[in-house]
Short mmCIF file of C-alpha atoms and ligand atoms in Angstrom, two decimals:
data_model
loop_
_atom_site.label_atom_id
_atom_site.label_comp_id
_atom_site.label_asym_id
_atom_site.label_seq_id
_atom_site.Cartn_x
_atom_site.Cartn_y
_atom_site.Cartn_z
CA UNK A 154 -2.66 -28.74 -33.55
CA UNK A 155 -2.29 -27.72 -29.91
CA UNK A 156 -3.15 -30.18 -27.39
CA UNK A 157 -6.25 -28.74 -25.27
CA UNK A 158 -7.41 -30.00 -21.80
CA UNK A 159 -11.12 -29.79 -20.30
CA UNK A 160 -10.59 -29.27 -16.42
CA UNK A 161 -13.38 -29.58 -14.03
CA UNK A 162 -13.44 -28.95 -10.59
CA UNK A 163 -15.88 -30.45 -8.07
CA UNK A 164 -17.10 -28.95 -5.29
CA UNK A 165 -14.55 -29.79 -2.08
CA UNK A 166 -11.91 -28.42 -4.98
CA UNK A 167 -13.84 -25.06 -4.55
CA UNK A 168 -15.32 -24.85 -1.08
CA UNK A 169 -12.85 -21.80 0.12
CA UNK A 170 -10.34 -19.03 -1.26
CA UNK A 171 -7.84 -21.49 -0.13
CA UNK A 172 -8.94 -24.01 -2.27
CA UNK A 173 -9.66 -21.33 -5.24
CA UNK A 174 -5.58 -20.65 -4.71
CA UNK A 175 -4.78 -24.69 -5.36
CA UNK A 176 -7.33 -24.38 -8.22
CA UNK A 177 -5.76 -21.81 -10.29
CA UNK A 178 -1.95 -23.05 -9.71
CA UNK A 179 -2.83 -26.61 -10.86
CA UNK A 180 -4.54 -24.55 -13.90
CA UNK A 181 -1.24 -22.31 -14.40
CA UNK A 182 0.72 -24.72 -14.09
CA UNK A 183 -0.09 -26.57 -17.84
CA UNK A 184 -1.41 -24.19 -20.47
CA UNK A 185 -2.81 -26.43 -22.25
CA UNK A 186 -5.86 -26.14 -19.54
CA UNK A 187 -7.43 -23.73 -21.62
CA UNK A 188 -11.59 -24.65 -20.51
CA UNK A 189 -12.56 -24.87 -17.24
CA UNK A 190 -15.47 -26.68 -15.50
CA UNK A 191 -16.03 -25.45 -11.75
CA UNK A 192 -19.21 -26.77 -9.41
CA UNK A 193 -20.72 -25.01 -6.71
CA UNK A 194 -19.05 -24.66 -2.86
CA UNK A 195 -18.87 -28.13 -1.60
CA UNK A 196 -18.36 -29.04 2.12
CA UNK A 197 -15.21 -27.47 3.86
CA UNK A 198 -15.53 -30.44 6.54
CA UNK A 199 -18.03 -33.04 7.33
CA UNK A 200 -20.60 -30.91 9.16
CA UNK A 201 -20.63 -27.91 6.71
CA UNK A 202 -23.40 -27.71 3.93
CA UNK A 203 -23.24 -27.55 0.50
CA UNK A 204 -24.48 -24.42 -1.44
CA UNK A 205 -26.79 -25.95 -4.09
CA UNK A 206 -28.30 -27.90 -1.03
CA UNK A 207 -28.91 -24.37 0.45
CA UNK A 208 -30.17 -22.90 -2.96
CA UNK A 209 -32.74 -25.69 -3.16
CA UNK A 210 -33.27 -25.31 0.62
CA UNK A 211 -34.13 -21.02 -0.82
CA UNK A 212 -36.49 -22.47 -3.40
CA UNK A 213 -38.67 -24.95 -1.29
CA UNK A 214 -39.20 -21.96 1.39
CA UNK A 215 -40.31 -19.69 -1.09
CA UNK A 216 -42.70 -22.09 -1.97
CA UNK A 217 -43.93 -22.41 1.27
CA UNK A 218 -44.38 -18.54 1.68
CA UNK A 219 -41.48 -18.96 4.67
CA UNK A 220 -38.49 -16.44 4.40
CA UNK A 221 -35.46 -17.78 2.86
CA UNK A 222 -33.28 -15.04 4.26
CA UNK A 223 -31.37 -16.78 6.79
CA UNK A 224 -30.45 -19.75 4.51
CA UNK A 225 -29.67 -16.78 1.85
CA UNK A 226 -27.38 -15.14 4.34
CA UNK A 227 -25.21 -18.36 4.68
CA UNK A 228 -25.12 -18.45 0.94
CA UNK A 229 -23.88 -14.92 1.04
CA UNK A 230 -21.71 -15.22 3.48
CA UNK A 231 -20.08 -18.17 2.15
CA UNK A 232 -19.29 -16.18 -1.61
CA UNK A 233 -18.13 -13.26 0.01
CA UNK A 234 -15.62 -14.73 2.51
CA UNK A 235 -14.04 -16.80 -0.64
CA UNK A 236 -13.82 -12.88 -2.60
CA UNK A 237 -12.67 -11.08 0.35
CA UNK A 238 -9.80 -14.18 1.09
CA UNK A 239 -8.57 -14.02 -2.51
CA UNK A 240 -8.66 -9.78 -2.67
CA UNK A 241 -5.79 -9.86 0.14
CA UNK A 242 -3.82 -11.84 -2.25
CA UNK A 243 -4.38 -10.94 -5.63
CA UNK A 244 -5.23 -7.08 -5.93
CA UNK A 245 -7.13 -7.73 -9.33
CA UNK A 246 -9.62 -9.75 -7.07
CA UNK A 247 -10.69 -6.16 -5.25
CA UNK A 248 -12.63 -5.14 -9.14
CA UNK A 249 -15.11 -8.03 -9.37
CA UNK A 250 -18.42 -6.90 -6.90
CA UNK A 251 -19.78 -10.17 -5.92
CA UNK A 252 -22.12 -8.51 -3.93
CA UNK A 253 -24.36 -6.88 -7.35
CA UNK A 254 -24.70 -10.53 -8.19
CA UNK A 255 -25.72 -11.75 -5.19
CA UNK A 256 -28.68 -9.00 -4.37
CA UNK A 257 -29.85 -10.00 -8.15
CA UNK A 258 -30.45 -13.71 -7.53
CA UNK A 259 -31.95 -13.05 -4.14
CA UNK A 260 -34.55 -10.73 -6.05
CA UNK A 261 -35.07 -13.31 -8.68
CA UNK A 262 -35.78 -16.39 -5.97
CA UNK A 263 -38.12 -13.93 -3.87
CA UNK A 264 -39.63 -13.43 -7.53
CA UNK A 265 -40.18 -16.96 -7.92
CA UNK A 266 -37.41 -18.44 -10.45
CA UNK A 267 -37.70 -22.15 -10.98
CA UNK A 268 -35.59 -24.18 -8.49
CA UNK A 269 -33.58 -25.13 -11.75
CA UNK A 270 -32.54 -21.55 -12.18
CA UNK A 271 -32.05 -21.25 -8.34
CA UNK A 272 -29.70 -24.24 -7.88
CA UNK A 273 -27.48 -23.13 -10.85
CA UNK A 274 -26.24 -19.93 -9.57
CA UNK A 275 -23.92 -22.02 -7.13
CA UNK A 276 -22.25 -22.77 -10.38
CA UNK A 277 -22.75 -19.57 -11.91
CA UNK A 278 -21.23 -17.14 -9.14
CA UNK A 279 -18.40 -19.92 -8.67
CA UNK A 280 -17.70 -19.18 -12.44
CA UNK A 281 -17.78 -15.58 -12.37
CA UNK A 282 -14.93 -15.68 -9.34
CA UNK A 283 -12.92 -18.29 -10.83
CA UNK A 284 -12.89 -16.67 -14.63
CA UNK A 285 -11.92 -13.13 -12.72
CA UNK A 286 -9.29 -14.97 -10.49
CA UNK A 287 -7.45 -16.11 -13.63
CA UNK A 288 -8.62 -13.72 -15.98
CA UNK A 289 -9.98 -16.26 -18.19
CA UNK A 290 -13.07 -15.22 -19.97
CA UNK A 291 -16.57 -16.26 -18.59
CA UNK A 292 -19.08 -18.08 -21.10
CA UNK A 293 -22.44 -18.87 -19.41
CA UNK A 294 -23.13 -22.70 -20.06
CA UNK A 295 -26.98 -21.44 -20.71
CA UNK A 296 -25.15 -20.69 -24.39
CA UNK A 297 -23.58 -23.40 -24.71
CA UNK A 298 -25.89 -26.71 -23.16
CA UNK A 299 -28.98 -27.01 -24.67
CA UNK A 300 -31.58 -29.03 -23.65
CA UNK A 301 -35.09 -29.77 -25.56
CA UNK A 302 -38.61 -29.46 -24.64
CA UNK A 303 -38.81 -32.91 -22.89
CA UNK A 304 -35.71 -31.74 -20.87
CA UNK A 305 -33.36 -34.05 -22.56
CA UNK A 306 -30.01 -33.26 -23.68
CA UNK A 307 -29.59 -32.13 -27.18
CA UNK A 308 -26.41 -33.46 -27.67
CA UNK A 309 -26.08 -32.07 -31.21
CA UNK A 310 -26.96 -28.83 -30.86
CA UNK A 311 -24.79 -28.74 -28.15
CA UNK A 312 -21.99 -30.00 -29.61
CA UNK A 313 -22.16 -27.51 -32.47
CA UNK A 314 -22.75 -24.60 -30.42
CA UNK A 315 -19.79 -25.57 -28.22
CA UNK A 316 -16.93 -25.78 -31.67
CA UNK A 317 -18.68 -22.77 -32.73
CA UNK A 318 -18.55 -20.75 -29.80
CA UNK A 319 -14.95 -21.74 -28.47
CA UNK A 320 -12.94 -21.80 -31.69
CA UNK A 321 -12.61 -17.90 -30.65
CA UNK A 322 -11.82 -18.25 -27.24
CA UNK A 323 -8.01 -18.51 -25.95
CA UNK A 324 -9.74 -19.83 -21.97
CA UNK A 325 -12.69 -19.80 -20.79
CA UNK A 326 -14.39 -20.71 -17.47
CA UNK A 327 -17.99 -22.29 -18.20
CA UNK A 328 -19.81 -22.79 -14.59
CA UNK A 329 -21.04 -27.05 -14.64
CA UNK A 330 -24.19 -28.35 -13.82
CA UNK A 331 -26.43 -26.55 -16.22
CA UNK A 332 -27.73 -25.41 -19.51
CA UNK A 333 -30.80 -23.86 -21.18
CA UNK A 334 -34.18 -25.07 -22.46
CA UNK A 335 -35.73 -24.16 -26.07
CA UNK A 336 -37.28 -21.25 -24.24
CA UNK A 337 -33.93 -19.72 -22.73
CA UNK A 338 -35.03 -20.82 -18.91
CA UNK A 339 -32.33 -22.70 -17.37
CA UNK A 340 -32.37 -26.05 -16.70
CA UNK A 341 -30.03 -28.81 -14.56
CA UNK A 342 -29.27 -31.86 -14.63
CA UNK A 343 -29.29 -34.54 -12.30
CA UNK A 344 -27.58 -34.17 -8.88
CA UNK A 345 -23.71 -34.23 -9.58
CA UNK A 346 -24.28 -32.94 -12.96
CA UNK A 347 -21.17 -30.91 -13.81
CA UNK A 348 -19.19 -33.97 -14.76
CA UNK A 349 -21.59 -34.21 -17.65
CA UNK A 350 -21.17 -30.32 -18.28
CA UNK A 351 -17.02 -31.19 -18.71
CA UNK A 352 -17.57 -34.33 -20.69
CA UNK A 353 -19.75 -32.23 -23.11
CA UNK A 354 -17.21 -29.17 -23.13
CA UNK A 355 -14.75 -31.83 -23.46
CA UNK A 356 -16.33 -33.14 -26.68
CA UNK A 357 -17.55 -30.26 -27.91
CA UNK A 358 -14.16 -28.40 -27.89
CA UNK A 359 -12.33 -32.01 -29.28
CA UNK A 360 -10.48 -31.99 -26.24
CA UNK A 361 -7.53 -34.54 -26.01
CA UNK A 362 -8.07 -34.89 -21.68
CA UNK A 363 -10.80 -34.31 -20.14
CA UNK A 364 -9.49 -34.07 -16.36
CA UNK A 365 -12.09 -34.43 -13.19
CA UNK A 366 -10.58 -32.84 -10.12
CA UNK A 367 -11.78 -33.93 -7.04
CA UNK A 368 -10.68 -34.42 -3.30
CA UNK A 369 -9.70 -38.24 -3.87
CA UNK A 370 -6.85 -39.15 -5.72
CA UNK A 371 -8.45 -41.28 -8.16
CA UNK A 372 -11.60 -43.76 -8.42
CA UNK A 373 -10.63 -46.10 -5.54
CA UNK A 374 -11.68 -50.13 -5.16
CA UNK A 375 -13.84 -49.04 -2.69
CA UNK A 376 -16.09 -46.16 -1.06
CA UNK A 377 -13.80 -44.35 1.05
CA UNK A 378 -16.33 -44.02 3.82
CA UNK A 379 -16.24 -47.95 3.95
CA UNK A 380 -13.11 -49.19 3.35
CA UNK A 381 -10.21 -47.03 5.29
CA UNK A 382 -7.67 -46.11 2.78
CA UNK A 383 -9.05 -48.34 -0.48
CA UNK A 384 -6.49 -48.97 -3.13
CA UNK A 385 -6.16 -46.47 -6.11
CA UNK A 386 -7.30 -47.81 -9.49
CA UNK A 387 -4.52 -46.85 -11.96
CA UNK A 388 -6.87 -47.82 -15.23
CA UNK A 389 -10.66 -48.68 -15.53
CA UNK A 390 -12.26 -48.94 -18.81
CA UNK A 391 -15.15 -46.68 -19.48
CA UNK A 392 -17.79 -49.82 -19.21
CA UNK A 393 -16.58 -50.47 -15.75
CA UNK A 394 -16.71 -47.03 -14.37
CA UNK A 395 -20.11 -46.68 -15.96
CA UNK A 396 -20.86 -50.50 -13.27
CA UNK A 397 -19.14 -48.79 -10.53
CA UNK A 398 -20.84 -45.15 -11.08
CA UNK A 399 -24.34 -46.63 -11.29
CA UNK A 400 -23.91 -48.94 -8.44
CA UNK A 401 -23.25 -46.12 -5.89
CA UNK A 402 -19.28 -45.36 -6.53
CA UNK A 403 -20.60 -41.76 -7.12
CA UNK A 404 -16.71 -40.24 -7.83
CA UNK A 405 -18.42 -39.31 -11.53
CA UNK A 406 -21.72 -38.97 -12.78
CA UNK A 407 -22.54 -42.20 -14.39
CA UNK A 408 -24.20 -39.83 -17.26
CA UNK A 409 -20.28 -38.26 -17.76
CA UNK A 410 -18.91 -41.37 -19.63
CA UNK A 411 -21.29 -41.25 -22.93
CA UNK A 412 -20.25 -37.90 -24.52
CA UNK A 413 -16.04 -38.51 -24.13
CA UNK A 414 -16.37 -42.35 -24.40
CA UNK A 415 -17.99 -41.59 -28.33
CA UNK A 416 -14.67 -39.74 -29.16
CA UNK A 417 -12.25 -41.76 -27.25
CA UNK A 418 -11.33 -38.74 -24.92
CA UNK A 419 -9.68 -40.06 -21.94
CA UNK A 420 -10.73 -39.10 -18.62
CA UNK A 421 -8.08 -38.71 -15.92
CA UNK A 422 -9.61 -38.24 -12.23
CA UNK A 423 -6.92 -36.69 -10.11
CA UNK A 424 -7.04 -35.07 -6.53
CA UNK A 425 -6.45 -31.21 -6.07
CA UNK A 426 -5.56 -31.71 -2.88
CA UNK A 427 -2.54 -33.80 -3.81
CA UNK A 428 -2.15 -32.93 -7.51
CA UNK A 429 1.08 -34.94 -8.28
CA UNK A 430 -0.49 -38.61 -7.34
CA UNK A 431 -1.50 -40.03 -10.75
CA UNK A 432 -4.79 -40.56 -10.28
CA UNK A 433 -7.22 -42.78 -12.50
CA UNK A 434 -7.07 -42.67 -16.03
CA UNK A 435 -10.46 -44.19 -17.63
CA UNK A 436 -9.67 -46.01 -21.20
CA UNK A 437 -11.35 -47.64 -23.89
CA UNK A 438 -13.37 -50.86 -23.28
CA UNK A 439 -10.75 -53.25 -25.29
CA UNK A 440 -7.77 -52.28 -22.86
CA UNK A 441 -6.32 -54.85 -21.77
CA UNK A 442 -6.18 -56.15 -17.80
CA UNK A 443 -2.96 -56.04 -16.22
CA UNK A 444 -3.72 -58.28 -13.60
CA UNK A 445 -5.39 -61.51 -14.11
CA UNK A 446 -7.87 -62.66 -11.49
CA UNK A 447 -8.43 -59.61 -9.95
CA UNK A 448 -10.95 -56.95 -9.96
CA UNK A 449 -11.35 -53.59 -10.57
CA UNK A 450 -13.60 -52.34 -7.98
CA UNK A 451 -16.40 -53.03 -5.51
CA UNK A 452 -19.74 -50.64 -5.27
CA UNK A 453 -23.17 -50.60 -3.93
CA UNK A 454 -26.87 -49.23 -3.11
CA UNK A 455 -28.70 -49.74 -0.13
CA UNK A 456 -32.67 -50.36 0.42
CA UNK A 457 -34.24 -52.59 -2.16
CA UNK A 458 -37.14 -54.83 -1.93
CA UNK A 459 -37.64 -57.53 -3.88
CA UNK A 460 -40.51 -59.31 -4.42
CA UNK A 461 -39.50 -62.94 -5.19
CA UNK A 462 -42.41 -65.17 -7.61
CA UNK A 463 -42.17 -68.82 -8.15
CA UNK A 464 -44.51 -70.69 -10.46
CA UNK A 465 -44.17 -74.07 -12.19
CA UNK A 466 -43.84 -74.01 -16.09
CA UNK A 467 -43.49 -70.21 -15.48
CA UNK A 468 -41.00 -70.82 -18.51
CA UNK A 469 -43.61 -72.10 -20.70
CA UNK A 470 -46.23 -69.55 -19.93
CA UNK A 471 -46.83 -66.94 -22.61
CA UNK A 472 -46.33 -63.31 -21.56
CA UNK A 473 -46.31 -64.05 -17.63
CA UNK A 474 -43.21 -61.30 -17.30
CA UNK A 475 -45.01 -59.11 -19.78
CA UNK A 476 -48.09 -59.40 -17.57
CA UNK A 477 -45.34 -58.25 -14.31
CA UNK A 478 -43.75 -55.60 -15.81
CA UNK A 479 -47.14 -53.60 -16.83
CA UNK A 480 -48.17 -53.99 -12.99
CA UNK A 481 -45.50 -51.71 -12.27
CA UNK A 482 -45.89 -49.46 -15.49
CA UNK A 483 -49.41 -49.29 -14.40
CA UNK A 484 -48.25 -48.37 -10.71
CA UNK A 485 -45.59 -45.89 -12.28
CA UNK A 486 -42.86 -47.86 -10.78
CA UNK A 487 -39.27 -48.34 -12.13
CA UNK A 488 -37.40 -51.32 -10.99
CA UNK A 489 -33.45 -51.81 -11.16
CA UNK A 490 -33.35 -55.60 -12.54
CA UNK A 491 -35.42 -58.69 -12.92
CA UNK A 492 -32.94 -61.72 -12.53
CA UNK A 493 -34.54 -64.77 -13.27
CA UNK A 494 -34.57 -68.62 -13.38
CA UNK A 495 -36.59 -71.61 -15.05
CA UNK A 496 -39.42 -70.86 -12.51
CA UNK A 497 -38.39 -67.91 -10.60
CA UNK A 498 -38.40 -64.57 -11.18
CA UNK A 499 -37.41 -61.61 -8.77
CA UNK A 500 -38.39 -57.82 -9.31
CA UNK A 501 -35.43 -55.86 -7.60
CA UNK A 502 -37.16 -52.08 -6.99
CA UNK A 503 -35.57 -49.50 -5.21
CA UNK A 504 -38.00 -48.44 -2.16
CA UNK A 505 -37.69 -44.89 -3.28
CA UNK A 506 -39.95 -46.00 -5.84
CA UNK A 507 -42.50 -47.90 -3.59
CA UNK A 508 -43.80 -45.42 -1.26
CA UNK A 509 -47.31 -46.85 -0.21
CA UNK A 510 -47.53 -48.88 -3.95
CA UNK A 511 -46.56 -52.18 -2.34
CA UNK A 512 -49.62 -53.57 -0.98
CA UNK A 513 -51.30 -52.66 -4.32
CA UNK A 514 -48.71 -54.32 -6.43
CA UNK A 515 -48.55 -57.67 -4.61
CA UNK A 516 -52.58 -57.79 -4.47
CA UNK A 517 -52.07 -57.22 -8.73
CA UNK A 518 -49.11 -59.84 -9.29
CA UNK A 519 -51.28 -62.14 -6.99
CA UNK A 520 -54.50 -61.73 -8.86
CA UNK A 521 -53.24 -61.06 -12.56
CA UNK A 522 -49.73 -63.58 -12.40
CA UNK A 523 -51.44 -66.27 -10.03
CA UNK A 524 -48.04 -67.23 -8.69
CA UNK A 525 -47.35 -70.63 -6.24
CA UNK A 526 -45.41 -68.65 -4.32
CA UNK A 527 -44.26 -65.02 -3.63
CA UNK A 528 -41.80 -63.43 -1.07
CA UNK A 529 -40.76 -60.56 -0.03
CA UNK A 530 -37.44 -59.40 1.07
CA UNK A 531 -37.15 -55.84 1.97
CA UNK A 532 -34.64 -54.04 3.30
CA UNK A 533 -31.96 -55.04 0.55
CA UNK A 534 -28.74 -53.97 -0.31
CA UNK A 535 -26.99 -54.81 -3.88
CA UNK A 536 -23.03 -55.15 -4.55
CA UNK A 537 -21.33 -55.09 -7.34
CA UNK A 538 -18.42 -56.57 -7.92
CA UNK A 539 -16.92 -54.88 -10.91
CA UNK A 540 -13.23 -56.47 -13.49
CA UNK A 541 -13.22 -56.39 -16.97
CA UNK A 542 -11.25 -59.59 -16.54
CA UNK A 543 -13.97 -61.54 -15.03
CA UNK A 544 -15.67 -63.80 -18.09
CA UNK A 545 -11.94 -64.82 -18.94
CA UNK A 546 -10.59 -65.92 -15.37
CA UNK A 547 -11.60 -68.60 -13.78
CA UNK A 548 -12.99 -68.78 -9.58
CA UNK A 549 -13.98 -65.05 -8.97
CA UNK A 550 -17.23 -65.51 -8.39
CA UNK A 551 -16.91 -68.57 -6.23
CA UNK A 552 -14.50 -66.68 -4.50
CA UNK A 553 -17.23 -63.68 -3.74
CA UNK A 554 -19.44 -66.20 -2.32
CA UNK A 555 -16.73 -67.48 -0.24
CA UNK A 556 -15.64 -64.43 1.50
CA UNK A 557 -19.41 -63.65 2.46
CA UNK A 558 -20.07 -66.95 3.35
CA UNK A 559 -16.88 -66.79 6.01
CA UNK A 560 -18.06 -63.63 7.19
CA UNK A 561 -21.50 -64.99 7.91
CA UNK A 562 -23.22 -62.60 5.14
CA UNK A 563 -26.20 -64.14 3.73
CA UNK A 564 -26.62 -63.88 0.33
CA UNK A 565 -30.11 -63.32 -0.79
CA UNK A 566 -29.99 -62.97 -4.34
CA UNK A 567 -27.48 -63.35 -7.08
CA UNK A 568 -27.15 -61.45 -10.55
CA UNK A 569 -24.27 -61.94 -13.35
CA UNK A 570 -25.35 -59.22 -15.70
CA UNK A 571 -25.16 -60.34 -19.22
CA UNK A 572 -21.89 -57.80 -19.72
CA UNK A 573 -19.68 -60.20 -18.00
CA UNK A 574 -18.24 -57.95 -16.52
CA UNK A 575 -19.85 -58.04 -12.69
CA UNK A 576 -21.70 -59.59 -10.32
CA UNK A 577 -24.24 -58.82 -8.43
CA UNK A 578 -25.71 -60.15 -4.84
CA UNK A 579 -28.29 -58.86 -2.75
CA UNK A 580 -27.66 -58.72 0.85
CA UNK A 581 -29.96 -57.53 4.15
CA UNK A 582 -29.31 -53.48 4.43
CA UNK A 583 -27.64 -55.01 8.01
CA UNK A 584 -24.80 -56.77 6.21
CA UNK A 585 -23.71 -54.44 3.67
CA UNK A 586 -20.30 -53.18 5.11
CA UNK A 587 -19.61 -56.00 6.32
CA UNK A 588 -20.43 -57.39 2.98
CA UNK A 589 -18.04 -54.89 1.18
CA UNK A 590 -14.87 -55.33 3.89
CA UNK A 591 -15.21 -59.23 3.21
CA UNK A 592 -15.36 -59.02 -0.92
CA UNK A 593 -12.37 -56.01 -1.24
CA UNK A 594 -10.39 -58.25 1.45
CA UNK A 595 -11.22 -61.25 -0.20
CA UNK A 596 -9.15 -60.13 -3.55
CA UNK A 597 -6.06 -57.75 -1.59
P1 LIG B 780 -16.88 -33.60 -6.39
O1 LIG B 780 -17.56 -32.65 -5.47
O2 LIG B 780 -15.44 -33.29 -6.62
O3 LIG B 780 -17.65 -33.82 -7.66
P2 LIG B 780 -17.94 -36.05 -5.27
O4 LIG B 780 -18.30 -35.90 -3.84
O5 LIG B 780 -19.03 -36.00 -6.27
O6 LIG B 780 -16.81 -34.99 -5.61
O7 LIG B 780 -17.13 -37.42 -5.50
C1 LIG B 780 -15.98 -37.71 -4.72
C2 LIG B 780 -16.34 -38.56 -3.52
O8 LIG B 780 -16.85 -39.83 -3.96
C3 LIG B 780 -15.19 -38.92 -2.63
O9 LIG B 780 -14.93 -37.92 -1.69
C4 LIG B 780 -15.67 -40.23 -1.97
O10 LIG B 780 -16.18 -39.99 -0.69
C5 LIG B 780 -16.80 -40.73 -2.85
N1 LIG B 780 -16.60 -42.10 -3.35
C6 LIG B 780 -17.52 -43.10 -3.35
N2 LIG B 780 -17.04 -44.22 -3.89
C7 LIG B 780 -15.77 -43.95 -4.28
C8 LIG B 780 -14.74 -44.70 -4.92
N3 LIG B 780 -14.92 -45.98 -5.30
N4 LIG B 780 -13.57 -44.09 -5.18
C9 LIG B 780 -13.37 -42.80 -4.82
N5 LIG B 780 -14.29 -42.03 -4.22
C10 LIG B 780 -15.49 -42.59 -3.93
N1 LIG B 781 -23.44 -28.59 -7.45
C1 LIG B 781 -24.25 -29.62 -8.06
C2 LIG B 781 -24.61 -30.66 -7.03
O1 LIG B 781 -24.30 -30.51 -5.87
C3 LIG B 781 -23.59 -30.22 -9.28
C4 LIG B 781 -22.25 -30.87 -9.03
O2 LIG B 781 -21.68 -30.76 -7.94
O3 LIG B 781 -21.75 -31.51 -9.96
O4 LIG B 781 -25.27 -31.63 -7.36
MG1 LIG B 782 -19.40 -34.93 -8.06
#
């Protein structure tokens, strides 16, 4: 059977003609890249905007009766630049009218269309220019990703209506980020959401690589933006990418590991911008570590509060966590994790979820819980320190604590999830650079 490779391209990859022009000679130059996955326009440079931040930008005016047609013009603008750049080169290019498609989604937005449906068509015009560019047949991802009434995934319709729908296809470009509810209206997914759209293409089509091609050559220890030039991660099992991904290393939607990870697809995150480095390959969860004692990575999220409760014999008293956690169902608030001892608890809640709720949930926990004692620390930050050889080598953790404690970073609060395979701390929103320079130089 031929080998076939999903290929998905993120938003810097597609931000100009130029960038279109690395696109389709990394896709030309392997034919087994037979499905591609592009996003929207990302950011050319650090003060430009992204498109679907401009589409939602369309949407919100509309609802506020305010005319979207300067933000539509940049939109505009932006598509036709990248069609008039790649018509000079490629004379095919001067057929496809990106114009017709344009005046129809500005008629649909000042016709109300669902910021769902107004978001996607950064994906959607992106596919039509790419699929022309390479003459690779378009397939609308509203046919292929379904989603049910609830708005979750369904994963097995999908998956059948991807093998059915491909098996006749030689290529195919299939615009990321969205798919279609029970009653045809599109529907996204979260922020970031195309890596999700190539794992499930990647599935779907029994893909043997699924490649994500971004403008960093590889998942790195670090964030970029903190760490000046982090080291490359050759490997990384799927479980510790899915740490990393969730804790704020947002290379790849953490949502993008489930539907590959099931098959044992491997994902290989490579850089368009420098296409020969090697890049990250994600494996499965049993590979082994090459290099004992070290980590794999380092990620975090900024502003927490937690709210820290003390109470003697809290370890002997019936249902006194069940009694917490229904004080913030009841106050529709999610937390992140409750680490715990004998006779401490802590709730760790991001403040997104707080608003105004946390006079009214410390008033509850006082009157309901009846703690000795309750603190509150806001203005958190939590890092995670992420190796899949951690619960077999010895002195990680104690080194952690000792590269914070050099660097005068106070640690607040201290989590080993039950995976083994990270720890957390909690430090003041202040300290958090600092608090990621000290742990990534702590183990170079
Ligand atoms: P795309 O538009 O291609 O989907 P994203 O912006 O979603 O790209 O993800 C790539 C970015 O993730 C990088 O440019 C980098 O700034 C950021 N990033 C955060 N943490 C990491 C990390 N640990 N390794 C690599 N990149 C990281
Ligand atoms: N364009 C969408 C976003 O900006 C989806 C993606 O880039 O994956 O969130
Ligand atoms: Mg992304």
């Amino acid at each position: 059977m031929e080998n076939i490779i999903v290929a998905k391209f993120g938003g810097s990859s597609l931000a100009d003609a130029h960038q279109f022009e690395k696109v389709k000679n990394i896709i030309e130059n392997n034919i087994q890249r037979k499905y591609i996955i592009p996003s929207a326009p990302g950011k050319r440079h650090s003060k430009d905007y992204k498109i679907t931040d401009l589409l939602y930008l369309c949407s919100t005016h509309v609802q506020q009766g305010i005319s979207f047609d300067d933000v539509f013009k940049i939109i505009s603008d932006r598509y036709k630049e990248i069609t008039t750049e790649l018509s000079k080169k490629y004379e095919h290019m001067s057929s496809l009218d990106i114009t017709k498609y344009l005046v129809k989604i500005k008629d649909d937005i000042e016709n109300g269309s669902s910021p769902d449906y107004t978001a996607s068509r950064g994906e959607y015009l992106n596919g039509i220019i790419l699929a022309n560019l390479l003459n690779y047949s378009f397939i609308d991802a509203s046919e292929l990703i379904f989603f049910d009434k609830y708005g979750r995934l369904n994963a097995e319709y999908t998956q059948k209506s991807i093998l059915e729908k491909l098996s006749s296809v030689k290529n195919a470009v299939i615009p990321g980020f969205y798919g279609s509810d029970p009653s045809g209206n599109i529907k996204t997914f979260s922020r970031g959401g195309s890596d999700i759209t190539g794992a499930l293409i990647a599935r779907g089509a029994n893909a043997n690589l699924y490649e994500n091609w971004t403008d960093v050559s590889g998942f790195l220890m670090a964030d970029p933006r903190i760490i000046k030039d982090p080291m490359p991660i050759e490997s990384i099992t799927y479980r510790e990418l899915r740490e990393l991904s969730y804790m704020g290393a947002t290379v790849l939607h953490e949502d993008s590991v489930f539907p590959v990870r099931e098959a044992g697809i491997p994902i290989n995150i490579k850089n368009t911008n420098s296409p020969n480095d090697q890049g990250t390959l994600i494996v499965g969860d049993t590979n082994p570590i090459h290099k004992d004692g070290n980590i794999t990575g380092i990620a975090g999220k900024k502003d927490f509060t937690v709210i820290a409760i003390e109470k003697n014999l809290m370890n002997t008293e019936l249902g006194f966590c069940r009694k917490l956690l229904s004080i913030l169902e009841s106050n529709n608030v999610v937390f992140e994790s409750m680490p715990a001892g004998i006779d401490t608890v802590s709730l760790v809640i991001p403040d997104s979820q707080l608003d105004d709720k946390l006079d009214t949930i410390i008033d509850e926990i006082n009157r309901q819980c009846k703690p000795d004692s309750l603190e509150i620390l806001p203005s958190m930050a939590l890092i995670a320190t992420v190796g899949r050889g951690m619960s077999k080598s010895k002195g990680i953790a104690a080194k952690v604590f000792e590269a914070l404690g050099k660097n005068n970073v106070n640690i607040r609060m201290i989590n080993q999830g039950s995976s083994e395979i990270n720890i957390i701390v909690g430090v003041e929103n202040n300290d958090f650079e600092k608090a990621i320079n000290s742990i990534y130089n702590a183990f170079l």
